[in-house]
Coordinates of C-alpha atoms and ligand atoms in Angstrom, one line a residue:
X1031 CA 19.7 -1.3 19.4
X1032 CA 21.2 2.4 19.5
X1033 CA 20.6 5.5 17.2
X1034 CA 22.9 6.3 14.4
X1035 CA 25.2 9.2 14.5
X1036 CA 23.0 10.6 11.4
X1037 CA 19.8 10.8 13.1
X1038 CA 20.9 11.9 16.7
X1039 CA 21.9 14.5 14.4
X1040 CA 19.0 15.0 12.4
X1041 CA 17.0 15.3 15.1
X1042 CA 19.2 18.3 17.0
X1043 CA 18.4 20.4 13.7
X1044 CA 15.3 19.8 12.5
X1045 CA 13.2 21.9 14.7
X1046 CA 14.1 25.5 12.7
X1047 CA 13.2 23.6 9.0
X1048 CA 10.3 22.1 10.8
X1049 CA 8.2 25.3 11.4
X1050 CA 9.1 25.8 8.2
X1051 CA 5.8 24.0 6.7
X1052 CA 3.3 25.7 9.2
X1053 CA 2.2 29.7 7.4
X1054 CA 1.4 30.7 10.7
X1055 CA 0.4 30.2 14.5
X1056 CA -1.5 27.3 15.3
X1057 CA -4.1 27.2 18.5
X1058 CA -6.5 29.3 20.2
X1059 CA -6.1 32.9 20.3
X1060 CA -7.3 33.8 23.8
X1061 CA -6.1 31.8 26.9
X1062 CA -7.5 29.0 28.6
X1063 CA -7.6 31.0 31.4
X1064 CA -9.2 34.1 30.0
X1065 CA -11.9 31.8 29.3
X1066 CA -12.9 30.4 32.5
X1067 CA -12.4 34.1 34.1
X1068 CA -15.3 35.2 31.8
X1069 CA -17.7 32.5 32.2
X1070 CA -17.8 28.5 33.5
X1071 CA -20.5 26.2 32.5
X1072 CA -20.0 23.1 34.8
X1073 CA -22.5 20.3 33.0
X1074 CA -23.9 19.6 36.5
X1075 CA -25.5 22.6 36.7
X1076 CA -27.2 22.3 33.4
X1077 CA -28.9 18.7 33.8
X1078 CA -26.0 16.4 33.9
X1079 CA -25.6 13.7 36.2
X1080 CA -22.7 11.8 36.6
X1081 CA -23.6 8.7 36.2
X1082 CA -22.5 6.0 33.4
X1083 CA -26.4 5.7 32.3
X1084 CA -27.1 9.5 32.3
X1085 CA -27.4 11.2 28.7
X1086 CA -24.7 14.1 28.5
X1087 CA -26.0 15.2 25.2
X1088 CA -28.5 17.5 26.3
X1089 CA -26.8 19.2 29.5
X1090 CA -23.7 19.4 26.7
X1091 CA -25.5 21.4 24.4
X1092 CA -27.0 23.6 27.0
X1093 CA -23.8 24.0 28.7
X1094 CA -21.8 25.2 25.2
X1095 CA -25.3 27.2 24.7
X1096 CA -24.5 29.3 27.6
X1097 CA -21.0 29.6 27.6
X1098 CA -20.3 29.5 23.8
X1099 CA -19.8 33.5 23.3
X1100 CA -17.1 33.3 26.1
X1101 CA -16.1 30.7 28.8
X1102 CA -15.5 27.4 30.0
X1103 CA -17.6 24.0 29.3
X1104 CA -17.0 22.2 32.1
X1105 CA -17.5 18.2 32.2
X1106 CA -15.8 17.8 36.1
X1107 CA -14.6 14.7 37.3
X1108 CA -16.9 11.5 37.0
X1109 CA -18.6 8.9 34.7
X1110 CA -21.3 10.3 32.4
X1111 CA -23.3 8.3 29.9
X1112 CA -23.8 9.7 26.6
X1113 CA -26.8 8.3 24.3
X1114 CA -27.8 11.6 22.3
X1115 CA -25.0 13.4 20.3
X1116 CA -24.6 16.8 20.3
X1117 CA -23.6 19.7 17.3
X1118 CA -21.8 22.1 18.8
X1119 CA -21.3 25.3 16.8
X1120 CA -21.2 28.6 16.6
X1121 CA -18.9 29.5 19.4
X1122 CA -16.0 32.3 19.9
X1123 CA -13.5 32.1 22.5
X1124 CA -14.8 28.8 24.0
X1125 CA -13.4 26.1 25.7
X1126 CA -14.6 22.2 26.3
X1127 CA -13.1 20.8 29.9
X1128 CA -13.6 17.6 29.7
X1129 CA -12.2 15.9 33.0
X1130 CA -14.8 13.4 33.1
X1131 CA -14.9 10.3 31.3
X1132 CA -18.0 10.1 28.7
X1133 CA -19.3 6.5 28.1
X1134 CA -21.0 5.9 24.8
X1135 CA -24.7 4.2 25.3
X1136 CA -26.1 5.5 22.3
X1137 CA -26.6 3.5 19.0
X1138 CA -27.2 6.3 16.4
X1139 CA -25.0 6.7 13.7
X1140 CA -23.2 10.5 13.3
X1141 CA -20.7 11.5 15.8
X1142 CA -21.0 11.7 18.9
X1143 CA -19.7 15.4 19.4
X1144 CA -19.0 17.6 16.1
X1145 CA -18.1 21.3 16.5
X1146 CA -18.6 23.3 13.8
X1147 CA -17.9 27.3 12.4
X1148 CA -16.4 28.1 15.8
X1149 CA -12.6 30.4 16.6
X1150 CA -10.9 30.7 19.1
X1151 CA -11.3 27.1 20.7
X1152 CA -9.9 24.4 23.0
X1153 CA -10.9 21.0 23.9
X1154 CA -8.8 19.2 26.8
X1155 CA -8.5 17.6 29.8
X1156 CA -6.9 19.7 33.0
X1157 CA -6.0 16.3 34.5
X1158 CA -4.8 14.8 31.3
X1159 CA -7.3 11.7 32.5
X1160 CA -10.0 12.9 30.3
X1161 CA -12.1 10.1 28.2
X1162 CA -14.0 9.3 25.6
X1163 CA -15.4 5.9 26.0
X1164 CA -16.8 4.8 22.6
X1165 CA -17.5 0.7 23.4
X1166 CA -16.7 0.4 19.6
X1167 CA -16.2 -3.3 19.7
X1168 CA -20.2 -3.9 20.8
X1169 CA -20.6 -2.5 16.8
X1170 CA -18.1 -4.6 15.7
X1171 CA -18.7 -8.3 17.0
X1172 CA -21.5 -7.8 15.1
X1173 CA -19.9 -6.8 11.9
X1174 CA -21.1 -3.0 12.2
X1175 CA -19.8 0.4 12.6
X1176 CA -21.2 3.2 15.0
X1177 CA -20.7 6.6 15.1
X1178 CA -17.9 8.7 14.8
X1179 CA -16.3 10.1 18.2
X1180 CA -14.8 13.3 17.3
X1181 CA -14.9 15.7 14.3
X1182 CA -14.1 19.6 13.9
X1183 CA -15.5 21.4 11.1
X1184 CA -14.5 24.9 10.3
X1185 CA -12.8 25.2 13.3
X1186 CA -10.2 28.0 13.0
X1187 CA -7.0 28.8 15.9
X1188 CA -8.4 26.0 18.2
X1189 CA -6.6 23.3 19.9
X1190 CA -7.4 19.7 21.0
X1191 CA -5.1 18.1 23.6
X1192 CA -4.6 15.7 26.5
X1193 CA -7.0 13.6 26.0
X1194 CA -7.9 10.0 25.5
X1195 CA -10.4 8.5 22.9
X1196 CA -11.3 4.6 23.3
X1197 CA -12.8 2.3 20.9
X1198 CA -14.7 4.5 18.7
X1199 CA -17.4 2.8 16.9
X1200 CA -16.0 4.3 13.1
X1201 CA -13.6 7.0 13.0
X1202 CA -12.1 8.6 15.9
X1203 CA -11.3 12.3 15.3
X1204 CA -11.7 14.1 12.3
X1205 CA -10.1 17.8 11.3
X1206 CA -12.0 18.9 8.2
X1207 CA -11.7 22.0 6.7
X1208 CA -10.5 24.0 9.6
X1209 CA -7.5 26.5 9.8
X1210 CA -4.7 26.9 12.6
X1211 CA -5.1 24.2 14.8
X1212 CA -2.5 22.1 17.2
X1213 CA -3.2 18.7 18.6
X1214 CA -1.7 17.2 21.0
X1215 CA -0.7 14.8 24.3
X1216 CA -3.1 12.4 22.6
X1217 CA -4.2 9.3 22.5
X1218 CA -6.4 6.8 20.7
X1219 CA -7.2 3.5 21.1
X1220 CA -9.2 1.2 18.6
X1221 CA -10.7 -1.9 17.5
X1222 CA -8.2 -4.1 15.4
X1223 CA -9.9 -3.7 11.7
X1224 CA -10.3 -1.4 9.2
X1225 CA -12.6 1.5 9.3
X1226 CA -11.3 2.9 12.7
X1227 CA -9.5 5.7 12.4
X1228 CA -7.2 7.8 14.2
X1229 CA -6.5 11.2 13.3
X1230 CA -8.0 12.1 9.7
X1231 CA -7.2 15.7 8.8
X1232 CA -8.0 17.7 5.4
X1233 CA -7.2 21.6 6.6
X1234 CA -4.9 24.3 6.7
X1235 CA -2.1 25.1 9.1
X1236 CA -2.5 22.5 11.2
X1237 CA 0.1 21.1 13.8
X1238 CA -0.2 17.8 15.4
X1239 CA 2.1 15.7 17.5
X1240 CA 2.5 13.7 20.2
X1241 CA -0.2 11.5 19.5
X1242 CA -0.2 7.3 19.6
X1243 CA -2.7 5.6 18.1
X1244 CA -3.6 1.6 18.1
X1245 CA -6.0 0.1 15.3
X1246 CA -5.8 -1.2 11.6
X1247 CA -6.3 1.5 9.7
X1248 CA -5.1 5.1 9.8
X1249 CA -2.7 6.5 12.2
X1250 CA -2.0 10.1 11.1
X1251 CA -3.5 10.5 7.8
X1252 CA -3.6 13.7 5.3
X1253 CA -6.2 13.9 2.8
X1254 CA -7.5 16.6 0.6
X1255 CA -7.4 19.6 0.0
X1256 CA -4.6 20.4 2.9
X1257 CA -2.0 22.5 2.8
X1258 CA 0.4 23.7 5.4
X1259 CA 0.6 20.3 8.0
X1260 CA 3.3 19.6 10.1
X1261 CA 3.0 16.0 12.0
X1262 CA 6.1 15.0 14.6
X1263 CA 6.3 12.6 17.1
X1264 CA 3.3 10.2 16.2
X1265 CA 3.5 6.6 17.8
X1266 CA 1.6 4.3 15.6
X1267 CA 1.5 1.7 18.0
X1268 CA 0.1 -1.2 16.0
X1269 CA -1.7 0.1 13.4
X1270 CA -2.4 0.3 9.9
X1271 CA 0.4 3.2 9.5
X1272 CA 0.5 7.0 8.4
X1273 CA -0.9 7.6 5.1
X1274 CA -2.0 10.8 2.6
X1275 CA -4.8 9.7 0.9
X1276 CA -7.2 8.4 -0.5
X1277 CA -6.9 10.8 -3.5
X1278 CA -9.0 11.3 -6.3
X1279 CA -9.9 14.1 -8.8
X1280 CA -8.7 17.4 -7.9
X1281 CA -6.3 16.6 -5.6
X1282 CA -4.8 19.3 -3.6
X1283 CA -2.6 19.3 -1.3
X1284 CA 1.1 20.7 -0.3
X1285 CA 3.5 21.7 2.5
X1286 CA 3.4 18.8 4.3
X1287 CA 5.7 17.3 6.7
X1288 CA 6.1 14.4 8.9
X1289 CA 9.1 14.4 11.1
X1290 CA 9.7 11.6 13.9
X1291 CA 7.7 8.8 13.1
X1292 CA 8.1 5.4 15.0
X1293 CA 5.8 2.6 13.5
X1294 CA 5.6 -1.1 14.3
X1295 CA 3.4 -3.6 13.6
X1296 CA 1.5 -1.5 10.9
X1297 CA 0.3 -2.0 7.0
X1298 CA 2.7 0.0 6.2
X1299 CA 5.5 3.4 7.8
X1300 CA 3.7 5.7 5.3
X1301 CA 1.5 5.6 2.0
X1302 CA 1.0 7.4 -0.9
X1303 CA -2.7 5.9 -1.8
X1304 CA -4.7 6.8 -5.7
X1305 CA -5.7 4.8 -8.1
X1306 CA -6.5 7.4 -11.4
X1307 CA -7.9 11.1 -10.1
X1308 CA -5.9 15.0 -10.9
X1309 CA -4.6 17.3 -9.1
X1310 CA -1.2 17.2 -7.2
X1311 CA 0.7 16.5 -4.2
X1312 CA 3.6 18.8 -3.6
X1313 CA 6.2 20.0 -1.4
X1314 CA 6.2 17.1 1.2
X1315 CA 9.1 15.6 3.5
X1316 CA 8.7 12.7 5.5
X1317 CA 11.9 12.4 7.6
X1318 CA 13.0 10.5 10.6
X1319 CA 10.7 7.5 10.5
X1320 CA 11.7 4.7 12.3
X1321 CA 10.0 1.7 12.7
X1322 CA 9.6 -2.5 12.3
X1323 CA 7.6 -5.8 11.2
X1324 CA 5.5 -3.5 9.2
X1325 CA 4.6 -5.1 6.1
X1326 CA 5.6 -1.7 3.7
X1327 CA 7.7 1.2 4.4
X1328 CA 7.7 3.7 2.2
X1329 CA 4.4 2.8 -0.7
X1330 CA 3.6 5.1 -3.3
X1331 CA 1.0 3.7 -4.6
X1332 CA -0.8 5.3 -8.3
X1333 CA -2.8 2.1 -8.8
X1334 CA -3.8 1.3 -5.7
X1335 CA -6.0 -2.2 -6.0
X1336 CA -8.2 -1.4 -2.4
X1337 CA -9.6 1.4 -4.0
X1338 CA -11.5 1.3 -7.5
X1339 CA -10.5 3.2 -10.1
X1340 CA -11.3 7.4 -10.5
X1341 CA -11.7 9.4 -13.3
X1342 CA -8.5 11.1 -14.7
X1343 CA -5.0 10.2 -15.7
X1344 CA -3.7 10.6 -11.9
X1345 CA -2.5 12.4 -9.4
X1346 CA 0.4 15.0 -10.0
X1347 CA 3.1 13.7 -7.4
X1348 CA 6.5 16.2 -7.4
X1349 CA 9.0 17.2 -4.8
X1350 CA 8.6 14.5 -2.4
X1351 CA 11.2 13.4 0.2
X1352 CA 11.6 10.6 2.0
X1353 CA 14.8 11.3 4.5
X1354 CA 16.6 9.2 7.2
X1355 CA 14.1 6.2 7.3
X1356 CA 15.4 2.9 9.5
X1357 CA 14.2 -0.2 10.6
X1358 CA 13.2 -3.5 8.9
X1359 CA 9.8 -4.4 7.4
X1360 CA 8.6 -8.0 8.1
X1361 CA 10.2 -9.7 4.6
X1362 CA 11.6 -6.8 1.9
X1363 CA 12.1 -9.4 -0.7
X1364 CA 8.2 -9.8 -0.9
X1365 CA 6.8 -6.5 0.1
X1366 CA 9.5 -3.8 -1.2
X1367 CA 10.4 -1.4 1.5
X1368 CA 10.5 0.6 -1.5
X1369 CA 7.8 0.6 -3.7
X1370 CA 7.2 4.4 -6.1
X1371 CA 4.5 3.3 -8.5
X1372 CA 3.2 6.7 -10.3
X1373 CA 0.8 7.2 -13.3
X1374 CA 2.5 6.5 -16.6
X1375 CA 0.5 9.7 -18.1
X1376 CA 1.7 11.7 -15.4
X1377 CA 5.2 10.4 -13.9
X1378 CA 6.3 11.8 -10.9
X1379 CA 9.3 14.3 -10.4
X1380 CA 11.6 15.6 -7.6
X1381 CA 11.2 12.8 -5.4
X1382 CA 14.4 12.1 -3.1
X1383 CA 15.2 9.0 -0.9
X1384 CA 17.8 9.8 1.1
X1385 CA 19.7 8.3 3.9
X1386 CA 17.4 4.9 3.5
X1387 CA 18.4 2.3 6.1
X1388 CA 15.5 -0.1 5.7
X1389 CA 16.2 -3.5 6.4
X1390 CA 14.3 -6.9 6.3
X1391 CA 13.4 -9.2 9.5
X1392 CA 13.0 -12.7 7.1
X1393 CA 15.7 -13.1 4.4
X1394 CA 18.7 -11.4 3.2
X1395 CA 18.1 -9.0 0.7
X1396 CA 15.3 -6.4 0.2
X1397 CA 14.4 -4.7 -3.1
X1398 CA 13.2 -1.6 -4.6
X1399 CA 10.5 -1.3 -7.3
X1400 CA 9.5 2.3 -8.9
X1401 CA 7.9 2.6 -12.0
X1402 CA 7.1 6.5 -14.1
X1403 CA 9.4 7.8 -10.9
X1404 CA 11.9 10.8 -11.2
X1405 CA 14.3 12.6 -8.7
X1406 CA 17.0 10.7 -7.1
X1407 CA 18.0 7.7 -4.6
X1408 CA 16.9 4.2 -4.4
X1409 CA 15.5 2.7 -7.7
X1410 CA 14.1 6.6 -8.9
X1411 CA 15.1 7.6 -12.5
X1412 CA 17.7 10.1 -12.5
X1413 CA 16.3 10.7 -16.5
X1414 CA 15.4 14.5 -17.4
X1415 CA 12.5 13.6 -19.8
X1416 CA 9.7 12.2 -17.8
X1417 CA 8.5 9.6 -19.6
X1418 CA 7.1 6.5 -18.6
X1419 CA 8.8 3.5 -17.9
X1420 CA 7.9 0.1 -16.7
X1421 CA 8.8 -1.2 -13.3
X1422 CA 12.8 -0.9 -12.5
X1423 CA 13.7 -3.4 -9.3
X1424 CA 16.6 -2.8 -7.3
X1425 CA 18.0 -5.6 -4.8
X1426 CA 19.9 -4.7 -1.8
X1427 CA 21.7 -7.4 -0.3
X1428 CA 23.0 -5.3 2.9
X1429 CA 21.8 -1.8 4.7
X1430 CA 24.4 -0.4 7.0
X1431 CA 22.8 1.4 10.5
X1432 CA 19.1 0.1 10.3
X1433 CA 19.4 -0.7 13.9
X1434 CA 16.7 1.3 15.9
X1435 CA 16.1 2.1 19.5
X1436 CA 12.4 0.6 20.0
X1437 CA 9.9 1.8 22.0
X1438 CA 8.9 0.9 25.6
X1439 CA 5.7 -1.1 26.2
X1440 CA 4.9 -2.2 22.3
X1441 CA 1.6 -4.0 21.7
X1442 CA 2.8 -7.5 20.1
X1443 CA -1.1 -8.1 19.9
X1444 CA -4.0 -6.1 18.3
X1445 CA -7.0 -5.2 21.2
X1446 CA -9.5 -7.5 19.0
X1447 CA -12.7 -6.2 17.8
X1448 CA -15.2 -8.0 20.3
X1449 CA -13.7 -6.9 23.8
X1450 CA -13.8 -3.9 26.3
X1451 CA -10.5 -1.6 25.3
X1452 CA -9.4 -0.3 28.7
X1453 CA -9.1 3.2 28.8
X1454 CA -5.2 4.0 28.3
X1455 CA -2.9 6.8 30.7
X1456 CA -1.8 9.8 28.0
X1457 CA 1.4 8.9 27.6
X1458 CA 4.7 10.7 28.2
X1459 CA 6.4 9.9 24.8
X1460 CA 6.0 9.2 21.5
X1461 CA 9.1 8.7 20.0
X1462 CA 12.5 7.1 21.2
X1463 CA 14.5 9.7 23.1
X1464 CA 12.2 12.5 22.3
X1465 CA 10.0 14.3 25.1
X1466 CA 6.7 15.9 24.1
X1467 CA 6.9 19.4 23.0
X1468 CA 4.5 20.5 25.9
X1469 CA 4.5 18.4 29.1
X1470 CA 1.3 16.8 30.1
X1471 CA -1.4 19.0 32.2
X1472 CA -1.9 16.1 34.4
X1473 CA 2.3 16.5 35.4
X1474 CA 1.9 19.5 36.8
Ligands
LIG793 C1 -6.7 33.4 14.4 O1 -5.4 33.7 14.9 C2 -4.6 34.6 14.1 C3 -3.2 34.6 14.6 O2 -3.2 34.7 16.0 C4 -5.3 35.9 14.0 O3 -4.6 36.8 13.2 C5 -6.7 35.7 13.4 O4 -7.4 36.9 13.4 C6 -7.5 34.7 14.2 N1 -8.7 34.4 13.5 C7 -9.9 34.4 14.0 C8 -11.1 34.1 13.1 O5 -10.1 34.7 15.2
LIG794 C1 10.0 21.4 -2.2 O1 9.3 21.2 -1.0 C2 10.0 21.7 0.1 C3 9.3 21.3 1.4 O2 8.0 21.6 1.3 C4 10.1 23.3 0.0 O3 10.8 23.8 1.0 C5 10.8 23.6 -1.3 O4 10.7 25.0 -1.5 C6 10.1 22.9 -2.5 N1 10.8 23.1 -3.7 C7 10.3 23.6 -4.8 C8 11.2 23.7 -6.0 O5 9.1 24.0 -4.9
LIG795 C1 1.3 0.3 23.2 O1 0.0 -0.4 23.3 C2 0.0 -1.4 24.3 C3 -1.4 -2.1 24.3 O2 -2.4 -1.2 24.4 C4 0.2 -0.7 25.7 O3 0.2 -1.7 26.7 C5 1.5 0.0 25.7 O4 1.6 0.7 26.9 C6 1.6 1.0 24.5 N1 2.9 1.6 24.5 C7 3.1 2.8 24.9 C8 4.5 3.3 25.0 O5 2.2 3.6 25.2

């Protein structure tokens, strides 16, 4: 296994047309340590006990009460129970420090820490050993869902980093509606089903990367309205795959990139997920995804059968690029590693597949399906009248340079849904060859 010529390349220059789909900087706007020289609120000082059958909630809240017009939350070192959740808002140049590891008792639904209209804010872990516990799987032997772990809401120049989430009972971290945030040195481990989450982000300016996720559903996922999201270095690590979507009326989103993507083991490298709905999708590049025995590559999806039908004559989908994409999908004769399926009353345009090296693990030939698709590479229509057209398959019988380098330590099993997940070191990289953009806190 060895990388091609093309993407050693690739990789060297990307970083300049990468920034590219950011409009601004991302994270908080004062320092982590301005913070903790105005103020520290350690948890222990404000009711907490460490001890894996306290109740954080309340000394939480206190703690961001005090500290949330300046300073530190401080969660040191130490096992803490959580069975009340806590809304955290209204804070200005705040930080969360969790070193701790928070253990889920509680059965409520909700999620279990939400922060909402606050700038200037950071949530990490100075050892990089920081935890969220979420014992998801005691939900789901039963055939339930909890609560959520994680979710930001009009969050604006914060960052989120170094930190572990485990099993979360639904979702594990949401980014909705905030602006100018960075994420990562992540990492999130779930139940193996549907309905779990990993990152889930509908905002503006957003960066993420360096992040791994394990579960069934979404790894790195855009949905709507976004604009302005860069994604690099994701691990989905046996998963259900990278998506943007579910869309449905008024779709709006744009300036989006995903750049360094390693998948195995996943639904799919990356979907494109509607079935009716308005609005658009523009301006996206998903380059430098690498991955294999996932049953889809690259889906673009208009009629998408998991989800039931929305009002409208669907989504707007132009300027899309999929670029330098290797690896094998678990049998391309059965489930395309191509597949462009857009609306017939509103065909796509300006989609590009370029430098496609997707390969097939069982057989010896893959094809390509695209129906109402315009732009150029693989089975698109080259035509200059968008009109609809009925499904066009392409067979490839041979891919030159699919080979990829794989990652170290793949899971060749999903964690289950009805056992402990042990909670995971943040790891050190996310994709083959490349090294985090920032090292880990815990390094130094
Ligand atoms: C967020 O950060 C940007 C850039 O550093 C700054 O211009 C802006 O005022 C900040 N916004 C808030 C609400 O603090
Ligand atoms: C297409 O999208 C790319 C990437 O977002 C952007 O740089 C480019 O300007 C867009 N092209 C047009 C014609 O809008
Ligand atoms: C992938 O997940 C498995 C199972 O949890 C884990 O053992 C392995 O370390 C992970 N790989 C990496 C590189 O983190």
């Amino acid at each position: 296994m060895r990388f091609t010529t093309f993407s050693i390349l690739a990789g060297l220059l990307l970083p300049g047309l990468a920034i590219a789909q950011l409009s601004g900087t991302v994270g908080p706007s004062t320092s982590t340590a301005h913070k903790t020289a105005t103020k520290i609120c350690n948890v222990l000082n404000y009711g907490a006990i460490a001890s894996k059958t306290s109740d954080l909630g309340p000394p939480l809240a206190s703690a961001w009460a005090a500290c949330k017009s300046g300073g530190q939350v401080y969660i040191p070192p130490g096992d803490y129970g959580m069975s009340t959740w806590v809304l955290l808002k209204s804070g200005t140049a705040v930080s969360i420090n969790l070193d701790g590891i928070i253990y889920r008792t509680g059965t409520a639904a909700g999620t279990m820490i939400f922060i909402e209209h606050t700038t200037d804010f950071e949530m990490y872990s100075s050892t990089s050993k920081g935890a969220v516990q979420g014992y998801g799987y005691v939900f789901h032997k039963a055939g339930a869902y909890g609560p959520r772990i994680l979710r930001l809401y009009d969050v604006t120049n914060f960052s989120v980093h170094d930190l572990a989430l485990v099993d979360s009972p639904a979702f594990h971290f949401s980014i909705d509606t905030c602006s100018n945030g960075e994420v990562y040195n992540m990492i999130i481990r779930g139940g193996n089903e549907g309905g779990l989450d990993g990152i889930d982000v509908w905002s503006t300016n957003i960066h993420i990367h360096d992040v791994e996720v394990t579960n069934k559903d979404e790894c790195v996922t855009v949905k709507s309205p976004s604009k302005n999201i860069l994604i690099e270095n994701v691990f989905c690590n046996w998963s259900g795959g990278c998506a943007i979507g579910s869309l449905a009326a008024g779709t709006d989103i744009s300036d989006i990139e995903y750049n360094h993507v390693y998948t195995q083991n996943s639904n799919q490298m990356l979907m494109i997920k509607s079935n009716g709905g308005s609005g658009t999708l523009k301006n996206v590049i998903f380059q430098n995804f690498m991955g294999h025995s996932n049953a889809h590559a690259i889906d673009l999806d208009s009629a998408w059968s998991s989800m039931s039908t929305v009002a409208g004559n669907g989504v707007g989908y132009s300027n899309i690029t999929f670029d330098s994409w290797h690896g094998t999908v678990t049998n391309g004769a059965n489930k395309p590693p191509v597949q462009v399926f857009c609306p017939a009353a509103v065909p796509c345009t300006g989609i590009t597949i370029s430098n496609n090296f997707m390969w097939t693990e069982a057989g010896s030939k893959v094809l390509q399906k695209c129906s109402n698709a315009y732009g150029s590479g693989a089975c698109l229509s080259s035509g200059a009248s968008h009109t609809s057209y009925a499904t066009v398959t392409k067979t490839i019988t041979s891919v030159a340079s699919y080979a990829i380098t794989t990652m170290p330590g793949e899971i060749t099993a999903g964690l289950g849904i009805s056992t402990s997940i042990a909670i995971p070191a943040v790891p050190t990289t996310f994709f083959p060859g490349a090294k985090p953009a920032k090292a880990l806190l815990g390094a130094s």
